Tab-separated table of C-alpha atoms in Angstrom:
chain	number	residue	atom	x	y	z
Z	1	ILE	CA	1.309	14.965	-13.464
Z	2	PRO	CA	-1.757	13.382	-11.945
Z	3	PHE	CA	0.135	10.495	-10.297
Z	4	TRP	CA	2.687	12.905	-8.782
Z	5	ALA	CA	-0.209	15.063	-7.565
Z	6	VAL	CA	-1.756	11.951	-5.989
Z	7	SER	CA	1.516	10.495	-4.454
Z	8	ASN	CA	2.526	14.100	-3.289
Z	9	GLY	CA	-0.903	14.677	-1.836
Z	10	LEU	CA	-1.112	11.385	0.074
Z	11	LYS	CA	2.526	11.777	1.270
Z	12	HIS	CA	1.490	15.201	2.730
Z	13	ILE	CA	-1.888	13.964	4.373
Z	14	SER	CA	-0.453	10.576	5.575
Z	15	MET	CA	2.685	12.241	7.437
Z	16	THR	CA	0.389	14.017	9.906
Z	17	PRO	CA	-1.125	11.029	11.523
Z	18	ILE	CA	2.033	8.798	11.099
Z	19	PHE	CA	4.298	11.374	13.024
Z	20	ASN	CA	1.377	12.687	15.132
Z	21	SER	CA	2.424	16.188	13.873
Z	22	TYR	CA	1.121	18.507	11.320
Z	23	SER	CA	2.863	17.957	8.014
Z	24	PRO	CA	3.369	21.285	6.019
Z	25	GLY	CA	1.239	21.078	2.832
Z	26	ALA	CA	-1.449	18.710	4.093
Z	27	LEU	CA	-4.199	21.221	3.708
Z	28	SER	CA	-3.157	22.286	0.314
Z	29	ALA	CA	-2.675	18.685	-0.825
Z	30	ALA	CA	-6.208	17.757	0.380
Z	31	ALA	CA	-7.635	21.114	-1.206
Z	32	LEU	CA	-5.822	21.053	-4.237
Z	33	TYR	CA	-3.485	18.157	-5.205
Z	34	LEU	CA	-6.085	15.406	-4.693
Z	35	PRO	CA	-8.985	17.051	-6.450
Z	36	LEU	CA	-6.641	18.160	-9.156
Z	37	SER	CA	-5.692	14.625	-9.654
Z	38	VAL	CA	-9.336	13.389	-9.956
Z	39	LEU	CA	-9.916	16.134	-12.403
Z	40	LEU	CA	-6.833	15.183	-14.710
Z	41	PHE	CA	-7.555	11.444	-14.533
Z	42	ASP	CA	-11.188	12.146	-15.436
Z	43	ARG	CA	-10.199	14.225	-18.444
Z	44	ALA	CA	-7.580	11.794	-19.684
Z	45	SER	CA	-10.206	8.992	-19.186
Z	46	HIS	CA	-12.867	11.000	-21.422
Z	47	GLU	CA	-10.184	11.837	-24.075
Z	48	GLY	CA	-9.299	8.081	-24.197
Z	49	LEU	CA	-5.735	8.909	-23.259
Z	50	LEU	CA	-5.505	6.042	-20.637
Z	51	SER	CA	-4.033	2.737	-21.419
Z	52	VAL	CA	-2.240	0.240	-19.184
Z	53	ARG	CA	0.992	1.414	-20.710
Z	54	ARG	CA	0.435	5.051	-20.113
Z	55	VAL	CA	-0.825	4.737	-16.617
Z	56	GLY	CA	2.183	2.716	-15.772
Z	57	ALA	CA	4.420	5.247	-17.341
Z	58	ALA	CA	2.657	7.973	-15.162
Z	59	ILE	CA	3.100	5.985	-12.128
Z	60	ALA	CA	6.780	5.389	-12.856
Z	61	LEU	CA	7.342	9.220	-13.663
Z	62	GLY	CA	5.227	10.391	-10.868
Z	63	LEU	CA	7.137	8.335	-8.289
Z	64	GLY	CA	10.397	9.113	-9.646
Z	65	VAL	CA	9.740	12.975	-9.425
Z	66	GLN	CA	8.419	12.469	-5.829
Z	67	PHE	CA	11.442	10.419	-4.786
Z	68	GLY	CA	13.809	12.696	-6.673
Z	69	VAL	CA	12.728	15.620	-4.964
Z	70	LEU	CA	12.503	14.042	-1.496
Z	71	GLY	CA	16.116	12.542	-2.217
Z	72	LEU	CA	17.376	16.121	-2.993
Z	73	GLY	CA	15.918	17.389	0.141
Z	74	HIS	CA	17.466	14.811	2.371
Z	75	PHE	CA	20.802	14.688	0.832
Z	76	VAL	CA	21.414	18.271	-0.408
Z	77	GLY	CA	19.281	20.278	1.759
């Protein structure tokens, strides 16, 4: 969840300057997704849950969910 929230937040925020148009979700990403990600990573770090393998799995799952949702939106919707 933390890496999905980071990738989702960065996607929404970066789309605004890239396309010079407001990207829906940019404000909620900046106010919600990115702080939530920092909190979740901090909690996982304090509880000793972060390892290279787990971070790698989180990145793979987070990007997989992100690209899966984007793919569905482009091909189905």
